[in-house]
């Protein structure tokens, strides 16, 4: 990045912050703050700052116009102290990070930025399902990171004190790591007899049971021949087992509803395994483990600008998520409505602000929001107007 | 005084009761009161046998029981090794577990089978600030047979669950393998008691060891307890020796009669009393059997296997030192010393019996090799 470009972005980030109203996170005075200035080549973080050091946040951001701004997930007794020991850790928000760089099946080399963000949003919705239904967290904040993904901050008091190890348990749950599929079936005693049932009162057992019920409902509606075909699509289920299972679906639906896996014969067990694999493949979210298990992490500040994209780090209400398009909805309006001159150094396809087009190399005039986006991403440099 | 405090001396109220007692721990120590002897027994049995229950319960009054707890904490602090603190806290917790499990049972039946007053589950939950985090599973109101009985399952808030449970307790305790719904984890009655045991362990371990010396009053206490601390230190050293054996082959045919009897009872599906299971498992762990091998030998599966696995993990702690299995004297006091034979006359510890039996037998065949075939 050339000096002229850096100065330009720094100046315009400052202009953005002059007008922006950036809300403080809860207990802001007990958190550590950090930032990366434009001048430092974009890598050196100034950290161990307390709000006392920073002063009024709005003033500070306008004055410093940093490239990146962070605050700690943790609350400390003395956040400005230079070492972790002296800071006095009190608690930490539980933070989840979905990053398009780490999505399974998505190659960042060949996938467009827009497509990566789309894939990431699907995973965000899966993550929120698990956090809402299973964990029932109440104080959550969903944030577009301004870069390649999403953050979810959980601030329920009941989990703020958890150590790294306990947080790893949460990660493993969300990702179904080390899930004991055989253990999804347990024994239950009822009126003096024991039987083998899906552990369906919650967790992955319930997710599998939901799928089992849905499949059984569908099979009930089908012609027998189709239903048998459907069952035999599953690995390990031949005609005989399919017939036993289907008989169960027709004659003893209650047993399935109660999670009884004995009644349908050995085929039911195989069915459960197959549905468990399906549930894990479709309902886990590939959250980044080190972010969640780190109890002292610095996280990007909602409302700030991401220096690698110029997009706003944006808090999303739940009903906004479905329709949210980061490449237009996170564009700072400060940068709209006027054109600037840039030299495109990395031409090629671009998707931005609801549009998709091919950039040619060389000097040209573009709308400022596109200009700062390209410069922040290293695809253009500022030239004299 | 509140008799609960004698049995649960780590309750907050008990601490207050000690403060209000007409005599302070330093004064007790100065006059070598019975509570000091009982405090020493508390720590001794914790280190050697994983329990703090008195060998002769009738010897001690409620007051002595209560006052022995702060004495025990002073002793553990003076011994001042991580192993001593860990084992002491674990033993206080294990004993509390046995006591409140029995109490809840009595509560449940509505029968006061013992003269000692019982605590209710609600009382214990309140003590550890868990009332809001634990709720019983609503049982089917149409099922009359369970009417009025305690529920078989509880739901524990996920924050409290993750705070107390540890992944080290076994796969079953991993959150990923639990039924988690609307912010709570489903646990059985027994599992809830295990979580409460952990809450006790943390409460007891909190603040241990503390600095006793450093002022004239503290120095005086330390000096007065010199002999006791010395004997506990020796115990720890001895017990590291006793906990080890040169024999690493598993030959059940050569086990001492007491262990053979316990093993047969376990293998026939009998659920052994906690102290007996502790004796047997600590014996097996002493010559290097791991959790799976112990569970296989005992023929345990499902929940039993999990419980045994937990026990083995607890017995073989991170520092590699282990709880020694009980001596012959302890086995006798438990009523588990049975079928004595000639070799028993020559030894005072079941491990010595086994070591000498294996030595005399010459070439032996390890049970684990037989299993593998």
XYZ file of C-alpha atoms in Angstrom:
758
model
C 0.000 0.000 0.000
C 1.414 3.322 -1.005
C 1.734 6.211 1.457
C -0.808 8.310 -0.429
C -3.373 5.507 -0.201
C -2.678 4.974 3.491
C -3.021 8.686 4.252
C -6.228 8.838 2.282
C -7.801 5.878 4.069
C -6.673 7.171 7.454
C -8.226 10.538 6.710
C -11.482 9.059 5.509
C -11.705 6.589 8.402
C -11.318 9.620 10.685
C -14.168 11.352 8.829
C -16.295 8.247 9.306
C -15.599 8.170 13.049
C -16.344 11.892 13.415
C -19.978 11.231 12.528
C -20.399 7.655 13.774
C -22.160 6.905 17.046
C -20.364 3.830 18.322
C -22.006 2.243 21.339
C -19.720 0.976 24.084
C -19.931 -2.699 24.981
C -21.254 -3.478 28.476
C -18.678 -2.897 31.244
C -16.432 -1.097 28.737
C -14.317 0.335 31.555
C -13.286 -3.142 32.695
C -12.132 -4.281 29.264
C -8.803 -4.080 27.546
C -8.683 -2.051 24.341
C -6.322 -2.365 21.424
C -5.877 -0.937 17.944
C -3.662 -1.102 14.906
C -2.789 2.307 13.446
C -2.365 2.877 9.706
C 1.164 4.116 10.204
C 2.581 0.922 11.595
C 2.342 -1.018 8.373
C -0.834 -2.584 9.609
C 0.637 -5.209 11.887
C 1.684 -3.687 15.195
C -1.060 -3.657 17.761
C -1.168 -1.112 20.529
C -2.807 -2.978 23.401
C -3.123 -3.089 27.191
C -5.168 0.105 27.006
C -7.974 0.814 29.423
C -10.836 3.109 28.607
C -9.114 5.513 30.966
C -6.089 5.500 28.663
C -8.275 5.808 25.601
C -10.512 8.510 26.992
C -13.802 9.235 25.267
C -14.072 6.503 22.643
C -15.620 8.710 19.936
C -12.904 11.352 20.353
C -10.230 8.736 20.426
C -11.391 7.067 17.206
C -11.738 10.393 15.400
C -8.290 11.476 16.534
C -6.497 8.183 15.901
C -8.585 6.857 12.973
C -7.080 3.393 13.449
C -6.980 0.726 10.814
C -8.457 -1.866 13.216
C -10.057 -1.533 16.667
C -10.500 -4.259 19.258
C -11.787 -4.769 22.756
C -11.318 -7.765 25.054
C -13.954 -10.419 25.568
C -12.678 -10.446 29.154
C -13.441 -8.094 32.017
C -10.532 -7.257 34.318
C -10.050 -5.413 37.572
C -7.191 -3.436 35.999
C -7.494 -3.721 32.200
C -4.676 -1.277 31.496
C -2.017 -3.316 33.330
C 0.812 -4.621 31.187
C 0.616 -8.311 32.055
C -2.300 -10.702 32.277
C -1.493 -11.486 35.906
C -1.696 -7.851 36.884
C -4.882 -7.290 34.920
C -6.873 -9.550 37.251
C -9.208 -11.593 35.041
C -12.819 -11.531 36.260
C -14.910 -13.058 33.499
C -15.201 -13.211 29.739
C -17.950 -13.143 27.162
C -18.344 -16.417 25.313
C -17.422 -15.583 21.712
C -18.043 -17.592 18.571
C -16.239 -16.857 15.341
C -17.190 -18.071 11.890
C -14.561 -17.277 9.336
C -14.993 -17.995 5.642
C -11.324 -18.947 5.527
C -12.016 -21.981 7.680
C -15.214 -23.315 6.181
C -15.051 -26.958 5.164
C -15.577 -27.397 1.444
C -14.857 -23.755 0.673
C -11.548 -23.043 -1.020
C -10.658 -19.390 -0.423
C -8.451 -19.472 -3.534
C -11.230 -20.338 -5.929
C -14.348 -19.034 -4.175
C -15.387 -15.421 -4.578
C -15.545 -13.170 -1.536
C -19.307 -12.870 -1.941
C -19.817 -16.642 -2.139
C -17.645 -17.198 0.917
C -19.724 -14.706 2.861
C -22.893 -16.474 1.747
C -21.624 -19.856 2.892
C -20.609 -18.274 6.164
C -24.088 -16.901 6.739
C -25.623 -20.362 6.330
C -23.296 -21.578 9.049
C -24.190 -18.599 11.219
C -27.848 -19.606 11.066
C -26.965 -23.183 12.076
C -24.883 -21.865 14.956
C -27.723 -19.635 16.161
C -30.118 -22.608 16.061
C -27.907 -24.508 18.461
C -27.244 -21.488 20.686
C -30.943 -20.599 20.861
C -32.525 -24.043 21.147
C -29.989 -26.049 23.091
C -28.159 -23.433 25.136
C -31.020 -20.904 25.264
C -28.621 -18.006 25.780
C -30.408 -14.747 26.410
C -27.804 -12.048 25.950
C -26.407 -12.555 22.482
C -25.046 -10.090 19.977
C -24.568 -11.119 16.351
C -21.956 -9.131 14.461
C -20.727 -9.084 10.870
C -16.951 -8.958 11.338
C -16.355 -6.565 8.456
C -14.018 -9.139 6.978
C -14.775 -12.714 6.139
C -17.299 -13.755 8.706
C -19.461 -13.329 11.750
C -19.016 -13.131 15.495
C -21.549 -14.036 18.157
C -20.943 -12.558 21.623
C -22.739 -14.301 24.492
C -22.895 -12.371 27.747
C -25.141 -14.518 29.949
C -23.775 -14.402 33.456
C -24.014 -18.179 33.836
C -21.242 -18.754 31.278
C -19.025 -15.718 31.736
C -16.980 -17.432 34.437
C -16.218 -20.597 32.460
C -12.571 -21.513 31.972
C -10.997 -22.548 28.673
C -11.622 -26.223 29.246
C -15.327 -25.690 29.814
C -15.509 -23.469 26.733
C -13.916 -26.264 24.725
C -16.832 -28.456 25.778
C -19.155 -25.875 24.233
C -17.133 -25.878 20.997
C -17.146 -29.666 20.826
C -20.896 -29.674 21.388
C -21.550 -27.160 18.602
C -19.275 -29.049 16.215
C -20.331 -32.514 17.461
C -16.674 -33.367 18.004
C -16.215 -36.720 19.783
C -19.951 -37.358 19.624
C -20.523 -40.920 20.793
C -23.112 -42.051 18.236
C -23.603 -45.416 19.930
C -24.224 -43.605 23.181
C -27.185 -41.746 21.661
C -29.144 -44.845 22.521
C -29.504 -45.511 26.212
C -31.625 -47.652 28.447
C -34.729 -46.382 30.091
C -36.770 -48.191 32.678
C -40.474 -47.962 32.538
C -42.849 -49.844 34.809
C -40.179 -52.314 35.794
C -38.885 -53.155 32.319
C -35.885 -51.644 30.613
C -35.739 -50.845 26.955
C -33.299 -49.219 24.601
C -34.347 -45.756 23.545
C -32.873 -42.750 21.796
C -31.806 -40.208 24.397
C -34.244 -37.754 22.931
C -34.744 -35.173 25.692
C -32.105 -32.881 24.276
C -28.719 -32.634 22.642
C -27.665 -34.532 19.555
C -29.979 -37.376 20.539
C -32.943 -35.051 20.141
C -31.655 -33.771 16.813
C -31.446 -37.351 15.557
C -34.850 -38.167 16.976
C -36.386 -35.149 15.234
C -34.990 -36.452 11.960
C -36.252 -39.949 12.683
C -39.751 -38.625 13.320
C -39.688 -36.536 10.183
C -38.550 -39.483 8.101
C -41.221 -41.711 9.642
C -43.930 -39.118 8.918
C -42.797 -38.968 5.302
C -42.685 -42.750 4.980
C -46.224 -42.957 6.305
C -47.464 -40.710 3.542
C -45.674 -42.632 0.783
C -46.741 -45.661 -1.227
C -45.162 -48.749 0.299
C -42.898 -49.382 -2.684
C -41.545 -45.819 -2.565
C -41.102 -45.982 1.190
C -39.116 -49.228 0.903
C -36.945 -47.667 -1.800
C -36.331 -44.630 0.367
C -35.225 -46.777 3.276
C -32.953 -48.885 1.128
C -31.138 -45.755 0.007
C -29.580 -45.806 3.464
C -26.370 -47.701 3.842
C -26.792 -51.067 5.546
C -30.537 -51.362 5.044
C -31.693 -54.118 2.700
C -35.191 -55.221 1.773
C -35.812 -57.293 4.879
C -34.816 -54.567 7.322
C -36.686 -51.945 5.316
C -39.874 -54.026 5.601
C -39.504 -54.426 9.360
C -38.937 -50.709 9.811
C -41.854 -49.769 7.574
C -44.108 -52.197 9.451
C -43.121 -50.363 12.596
C -43.895 -46.996 11.010
C -47.397 -48.159 10.107
C -48.272 -50.240 13.130
C -46.401 -48.787 16.040
C -45.719 -45.133 15.417
C -45.869 -44.459 19.139
C -42.757 -46.548 19.683
C -40.871 -44.308 17.263
C -42.245 -41.205 18.938
C -40.953 -42.511 22.247
C -37.540 -43.147 20.704
C -37.818 -46.911 21.123
C -35.164 -48.421 18.887
C -35.810 -52.057 19.733
C -39.245 -52.393 18.262
C -38.191 -51.834 14.642
C -35.522 -54.539 14.693
C -31.794 -54.151 14.100
C -32.494 -51.951 11.077
C -33.588 -49.118 13.364
C -30.139 -48.997 14.901
C -28.626 -48.591 11.433
C -31.193 -45.941 10.648
C -30.188 -44.033 13.773
C -26.524 -44.159 12.767
C -27.322 -42.846 9.297
C -29.500 -40.036 10.662
C -26.833 -39.115 13.184
C -24.292 -38.742 10.392
C -26.794 -36.579 8.520
C -27.503 -34.402 11.537
C -23.798 -33.860 12.187
C -23.163 -32.985 8.538
C -26.058 -30.558 8.290
C -26.463 -29.021 11.728
C -22.919 -28.386 12.979
C -21.317 -24.983 12.514
C -17.542 -24.857 11.866
C -16.743 -22.290 14.543
C -13.103 -21.391 15.059
C -12.084 -23.198 18.233
C -9.230 -20.979 19.508
C -11.465 -17.905 19.512
C -14.054 -19.528 21.756
C -11.608 -21.196 24.141
C -9.416 -18.101 24.558
C -10.726 -16.235 27.601
C -8.598 -13.131 26.964
C -9.080 -12.555 23.283
C -9.336 -9.149 21.639
C -12.367 -8.938 19.331
C -13.185 -6.395 16.675
C -15.356 -3.544 17.951
C -18.897 -3.430 16.532
C -19.451 -0.121 14.771
C -15.794 0.281 13.775
C -14.419 -0.065 10.253
C -12.431 -3.104 9.133
C -9.136 -1.881 7.714
C -8.884 -4.813 5.331
C -12.208 -4.119 3.617
C -13.433 -0.661 4.719
C -16.719 -2.390 5.622
C -18.505 -1.654 8.883
C -18.315 -4.165 11.692
C -22.073 -4.328 12.052
C -24.373 -5.589 14.774
C -27.268 -7.520 13.259
C -30.718 -7.889 14.716
C -31.969 -11.456 14.382
C -34.596 -10.545 11.794
C -32.010 -8.755 9.652
C -29.747 -11.755 9.206
C -31.688 -13.624 6.533
C -31.649 -10.687 4.090
C -28.295 -9.236 5.119
C -25.847 -8.732 2.260
C -22.553 -7.639 3.759
C -21.220 -6.297 0.485
C -23.907 -3.647 0.366
C -25.479 -3.487 3.828
C -22.130 -3.020 5.588
C -20.921 -0.270 3.271
C -20.488 2.935 5.292
C -22.869 5.567 3.915
C -20.159 8.124 4.647
C -18.370 6.803 1.550
C -21.331 7.008 -0.788
C -22.365 9.719 -3.181
C -19.105 10.969 -4.635
C -16.476 9.671 -7.000
C -12.737 9.438 -6.474
C -9.768 8.662 -8.681
C -7.886 5.388 -8.143
C -5.432 3.230 -10.039
C -6.572 -0.396 -10.194
C -3.549 -2.651 -9.654
C -5.332 -5.991 -9.407
C -7.996 -6.065 -12.121
C -10.613 -8.792 -12.559
C -14.084 -9.688 -11.340
C -15.592 -7.802 -8.385
C -18.853 -8.203 -6.553
C -19.797 -5.122 -4.596
C -22.874 -3.245 -3.505
C -25.300 -5.602 -5.205
C -23.407 -5.459 -8.448
C -21.020 -7.789 -10.186
C -18.596 -6.546 -12.807
C -15.080 -6.786 -14.173
C -12.510 -4.162 -13.310
C -9.993 -3.032 -15.846
C -6.501 -2.045 -14.810
C -5.289 1.541 -14.625
C -6.494 4.958 -13.550
C -10.208 5.509 -13.316
C -12.908 7.281 -11.373
C -15.137 5.132 -9.132
C -17.682 5.769 -6.397
C -15.747 6.339 -3.197
C -17.221 3.327 -1.377
C -15.898 1.037 -4.114
C -12.614 2.932 -4.143
C -11.953 2.518 -0.428
C -13.050 -1.133 -0.608
C -10.548 -1.829 -3.407
C -7.763 0.104 -1.666
C -8.358 -1.597 1.690
C -8.289 -4.970 -0.035
C -5.037 -4.107 -1.809
C -6.439 -4.011 -5.309
C -6.071 -0.299 -6.001
C -4.008 2.735 -5.007
C -5.070 6.333 -4.599
C -4.072 8.728 -7.365
C -4.339 12.511 -7.502
C -7.776 13.830 -8.387
C -25.481 -26.242 67.824
C -26.978 -27.330 64.518
C -26.176 -31.058 64.277
C -25.955 -30.726 60.456
C -22.750 -28.864 60.997
C -21.046 -31.886 62.515
C -21.663 -33.900 59.375
C -21.240 -31.053 56.910
C -18.611 -28.845 58.546
C -17.825 -27.035 55.288
C -21.297 -25.463 55.172
C -21.180 -21.692 55.529
C -23.246 -21.906 58.691
C -20.730 -24.306 60.209
C -17.954 -21.803 59.732
C -20.015 -19.264 61.614
C -20.720 -21.825 64.329
C -16.991 -22.420 64.784
C -16.531 -18.693 65.112
C -19.190 -18.541 67.771
C -17.923 -21.555 69.694
C -16.716 -20.878 73.220
C -13.283 -22.084 72.256
C -11.123 -21.245 69.236
C -9.033 -23.689 67.177
C -5.766 -22.276 68.593
C -7.052 -22.820 72.120
C -8.112 -26.371 71.252
C -4.647 -27.034 69.900
C -2.997 -25.506 72.941
C -4.864 -27.808 75.279
C -4.662 -30.808 72.906
C -8.436 -31.218 72.989
C -10.149 -34.334 71.531
C -11.043 -32.300 68.423
C -7.330 -32.178 67.619
C -7.041 -35.953 67.679
C -10.150 -36.228 65.534
C -8.770 -33.564 63.172
C -5.643 -35.637 62.746
C -7.740 -38.736 62.068
C -9.665 -36.775 59.461
C -6.511 -36.027 57.518
C -4.949 -39.463 58.086
C -7.941 -41.288 56.760
C -8.265 -38.822 53.902
C -4.721 -39.525 52.777
C -4.858 -43.268 53.269
C -8.409 -44.288 52.615
C -10.177 -41.556 50.752
C -12.667 -40.887 53.530
C -12.804 -38.557 56.515
C -15.452 -40.497 58.413
C -14.345 -41.471 61.922
C -13.312 -45.059 62.504
C -15.312 -45.049 65.740
C -18.191 -42.620 65.280
C -19.440 -43.005 68.855
C -16.199 -41.662 70.263
C -16.838 -38.129 69.085
C -19.474 -35.608 69.961
C -21.064 -33.355 67.356
C -19.054 -30.507 68.764
C -15.766 -32.374 68.352
C -16.710 -33.357 64.814
C -17.412 -29.756 63.917
C -14.269 -28.372 65.536
C -12.077 -31.078 63.994
C -12.681 -29.608 60.542
C -10.821 -26.305 61.021
C -8.080 -28.287 62.795
C -7.823 -30.609 59.801
C -7.486 -27.600 57.503
C -4.666 -26.249 59.613
C -2.929 -29.648 59.518
C -3.269 -29.936 55.731
C -1.910 -26.424 55.361
C 1.083 -27.277 57.518
C 1.797 -30.484 55.581
C 1.697 -28.206 52.555
C 2.017 -30.505 49.562
C -0.317 -30.397 46.562
C -1.043 -34.119 46.906
C -2.141 -33.664 50.510
C -4.506 -30.820 49.628
C -5.963 -32.683 46.639
C -6.510 -35.897 48.505
C -7.884 -34.226 51.579
C -10.419 -32.174 49.609
C -11.384 -35.206 47.524
C -11.906 -37.288 50.662
C -14.038 -34.640 52.407
C -16.128 -34.505 49.231
C -16.433 -38.279 48.894
C -17.556 -38.565 52.507
C -20.046 -35.751 52.067
C -21.343 -37.521 48.960
C -21.986 -40.719 50.900
C -23.669 -38.788 53.678
C -25.994 -36.652 51.630
C -26.906 -39.497 49.305
C -27.999 -41.449 52.362
C -29.758 -38.371 53.730
C -31.709 -37.750 50.541
C -32.725 -41.407 50.546
C -34.011 -41.175 54.096
C -35.769 -37.986 53.229
C -37.331 -39.717 50.286
C -38.682 -42.625 52.284
C -39.932 -40.383 55.024
C -38.366 -42.880 57.411
C -35.948 -41.634 59.995
C -33.898 -44.788 60.152
C -30.997 -43.086 61.848
C -30.966 -40.787 64.786
C -28.807 -38.216 63.050
C -30.666 -35.390 61.371
C -30.703 -35.444 57.614
C -30.257 -32.680 55.079
C -32.552 -32.309 52.119
C -31.480 -31.847 48.534
C -32.917 -28.328 48.588
C -30.772 -27.476 51.567
C -27.592 -28.656 49.822
C -28.507 -26.861 46.586
C -29.087 -23.664 48.551
C -25.771 -24.077 50.307
C -23.933 -24.088 46.986
C -26.082 -21.414 45.402
C -27.466 -23.942 42.922
C -31.186 -23.625 43.702
C -31.794 -21.624 40.562
C -29.663 -23.892 38.399
C -31.158 -27.287 39.269
C -34.731 -28.380 38.728
C -36.292 -31.808 38.980
C -37.656 -33.374 35.828
C -41.401 -33.185 35.835
C -42.551 -36.757 36.031
C -45.579 -37.973 34.211
C -48.498 -36.878 36.413
C -50.555 -39.863 35.249
C -47.983 -42.290 36.590
C -49.311 -42.756 40.100
C -46.601 -45.133 41.180
C -44.036 -42.387 41.307
C -46.371 -40.034 43.105
C -44.564 -38.283 45.937
C -41.240 -39.934 45.153
C -38.098 -38.140 44.161
C -37.643 -37.736 40.435
C -35.137 -39.969 38.662
C -33.725 -37.102 36.635
C -32.809 -33.463 37.095
C -31.976 -30.620 34.741
C -28.863 -28.622 35.594
C -28.188 -25.201 34.051
C -25.470 -25.585 31.439
C -23.244 -22.974 33.102
C -23.357 -24.798 36.440
C -22.903 -28.143 34.718
C -19.814 -27.002 32.826
C -18.417 -25.361 35.942
C -18.666 -28.538 38.011
C -18.346 -31.481 35.613
C -15.023 -32.316 34.032
C -14.369 -34.007 30.704
C -11.792 -36.066 32.618
C -14.601 -37.933 34.329
C -15.242 -39.892 31.149
C -16.945 -39.646 27.784
C -20.358 -39.791 29.378
C -19.722 -36.417 31.021
C -18.708 -34.647 27.824
C -21.272 -32.000 26.951
C -21.459 -33.282 23.377
C -22.812 -36.573 24.719
C -25.414 -35.020 27.015
C -29.046 -34.211 26.556
C -28.955 -30.404 26.491
C -32.175 -28.478 25.944
C -33.255 -24.891 26.640
C -30.098 -24.181 28.564
C -30.060 -27.191 30.873
C -28.387 -30.596 30.951
C -30.323 -33.721 31.920
C -28.641 -35.760 34.647
C -29.624 -38.754 36.732
C -30.044 -38.594 40.457
C -26.597 -40.184 40.947
C -24.990 -37.796 38.518
C -26.453 -34.833 40.364
C -24.882 -36.180 43.552
C -21.535 -36.454 41.764
C -21.816 -32.807 40.722
C -22.603 -31.827 44.293
C -19.576 -33.809 45.464
C -17.491 -31.643 43.152
C -19.077 -28.512 44.592
C -18.008 -29.730 48.042
C -14.498 -30.553 46.825
C -14.094 -27.042 45.468
C -15.410 -25.458 48.633
C -13.002 -27.517 50.763
C -9.998 -26.952 48.481
C -10.693 -23.235 48.299
C -8.047 -21.399 50.309
C -5.912 -24.485 50.979
C -3.129 -24.488 51.891
C -3.090 -21.227 53.841
C -0.222 -19.609 55.666
C -0.334 -20.725 59.290
C 3.059 -19.450 60.369
C 4.183 -15.872 60.122
C 2.893 -14.395 63.351
C 3.448 -15.454 66.919
C 0.013 -17.068 67.292
C 0.485 -19.008 64.046
C 3.980 -20.098 64.963
C 2.670 -21.356 68.265
C -0.007 -23.397 66.519
C 2.512 -24.833 64.087
C 4.832 -25.784 66.911
C 2.059 -27.424 68.905
C 1.114 -29.513 65.870
C 4.668 -30.499 64.967
C 4.240 -34.159 65.844
C 0.965 -34.477 63.994
C 2.347 -32.830 60.876
C 5.434 -35.018 61.029
C 3.323 -38.163 61.244
C 1.176 -37.033 58.287
C 4.265 -36.348 56.213
C 5.574 -39.813 57.013
C 2.239 -41.247 56.101
C 2.390 -39.583 52.701
C 5.882 -40.928 52.123
C 5.007 -44.424 53.349
C 1.916 -44.416 51.368
C 3.743 -43.642 48.191
C 5.766 -46.743 48.913
C 2.731 -48.755 49.915
C 0.917 -47.605 46.794
C 3.572 -49.129 44.612
C 4.397 -52.741 44.131
C 7.026 -54.466 42.063
C 4.437 -56.850 40.736
C 2.762 -55.758 37.552
C 1.150 -59.021 36.478
C -2.556 -59.449 37.072
C -3.237 -62.933 38.392
C -6.636 -63.013 40.097
C -6.005 -66.579 41.313
C -3.255 -65.228 43.582
C -5.245 -62.344 45.071
C -5.635 -62.341 48.856
C -8.886 -63.917 50.052
C -10.462 -60.547 50.899
C -9.940 -59.222 47.374
C -10.966 -62.528 45.807
C -14.221 -62.327 47.732
C -14.886 -58.713 46.704
C -14.025 -59.537 43.102
C -16.414 -62.471 43.030
C -19.198 -60.349 44.495
C -18.607 -57.642 41.885
C -18.431 -60.151 39.047
C -21.693 -61.743 40.118
C -23.351 -58.389 39.611
C -23.611 -57.312 43.233
C -23.344 -53.608 43.729
C -20.591 -53.283 46.329
C -20.789 -50.698 49.113
C -18.680 -47.669 48.242
C -15.877 -48.420 50.714
C -15.590 -52.013 49.479
C -15.483 -50.964 45.869
C -12.860 -48.388 46.809
C -10.750 -51.100 48.465
C -10.983 -53.408 45.484
C -10.402 -50.797 42.812
C -7.486 -49.176 44.649
C -5.973 -52.645 45.035
C -6.254 -53.290 41.289
C -4.946 -49.852 40.361
C -1.926 -50.358 42.623
C -0.377 -52.796 40.174
C -1.028 -50.720 37.141
C -4.440 -51.786 35.828
C -6.158 -49.073 33.845
C -9.820 -48.102 33.878
C -10.855 -50.372 31.006
C -9.040 -53.375 32.448
C -10.605 -52.860 35.847
C -14.077 -52.524 34.331
C -13.531 -55.656 32.209
C -12.253 -57.702 35.144
C -15.232 -56.640 37.239
C -17.573 -57.420 34.381
C -19.027 -53.924 34.653
C -20.857 -52.250 31.819
C -22.876 -49.091 31.212
C -23.181 -46.801 34.213
C -21.176 -49.159 36.432
C -18.279 -49.068 34.011
C -18.434 -45.281 33.924
C -18.455 -45.070 37.699
C -15.481 -47.407 37.972
C -13.643 -45.459 35.312
C -14.211 -42.284 37.315
C -12.976 -43.984 40.465
C -9.813 -45.254 38.760
C -9.055 -41.807 37.402
C -9.530 -40.372 40.855
C -7.316 -42.983 42.448
C -4.443 -42.536 40.025
C -3.998 -38.795 40.268
C -2.102 -36.544 37.913
C 1.119 -36.600 39.916
C 1.246 -40.335 39.520
C 0.981 -40.955 43.239
C -1.918 -43.127 44.160
C -4.205 -43.888 46.980
C -2.846 -46.949 48.664
C -5.385 -49.717 49.010
C -6.486 -50.203 52.612
C -4.388 -52.226 55.005
C -5.554 -55.458 56.617
C -6.639 -53.459 59.660
C -8.898 -51.277 57.546
C -10.289 -54.278 55.705
C -11.141 -55.786 59.089
C -12.843 -52.627 60.253
C -14.973 -52.610 57.100
C -15.899 -56.248 57.697
C -14.272 -57.124 54.379
C -11.502 -59.280 55.832
C -12.846 -62.773 55.100
C -11.556 -66.325 54.512
C -8.210 -65.646 56.150
C -5.578 -68.196 55.218
C -2.051 -69.008 56.356
C -0.366 -66.352 54.287
C -2.629 -63.732 55.888
C -0.875 -64.423 59.208
C 2.419 -63.254 57.704
C 1.333 -59.913 56.258
C -0.479 -56.732 57.283
C -1.437 -55.453 53.880
C -3.330 -57.125 51.021
C -0.688 -55.889 48.562
C 2.062 -57.637 50.536
C 0.003 -60.810 50.371
C -0.220 -60.569 46.598
C 3.450 -59.679 46.122
C 4.560 -62.645 48.146
C 2.052 -64.986 46.466
C 3.247 -63.969 43.001
C 6.869 -64.363 44.052
C 6.236 -67.861 45.391
C 4.306 -68.921 42.309
C 7.285 -68.400 39.993
C 6.094 -68.195 36.414
C 2.628 -66.617 36.206
C 0.259 -65.853 33.381
C -1.144 -62.341 33.223
C -4.924 -62.196 33.076
C -4.682 -59.382 30.509
C -2.812 -61.636 28.064
C -5.502 -64.267 28.416
C -8.181 -61.676 27.679
C -6.405 -60.542 24.551
C -6.448 -64.004 23.012
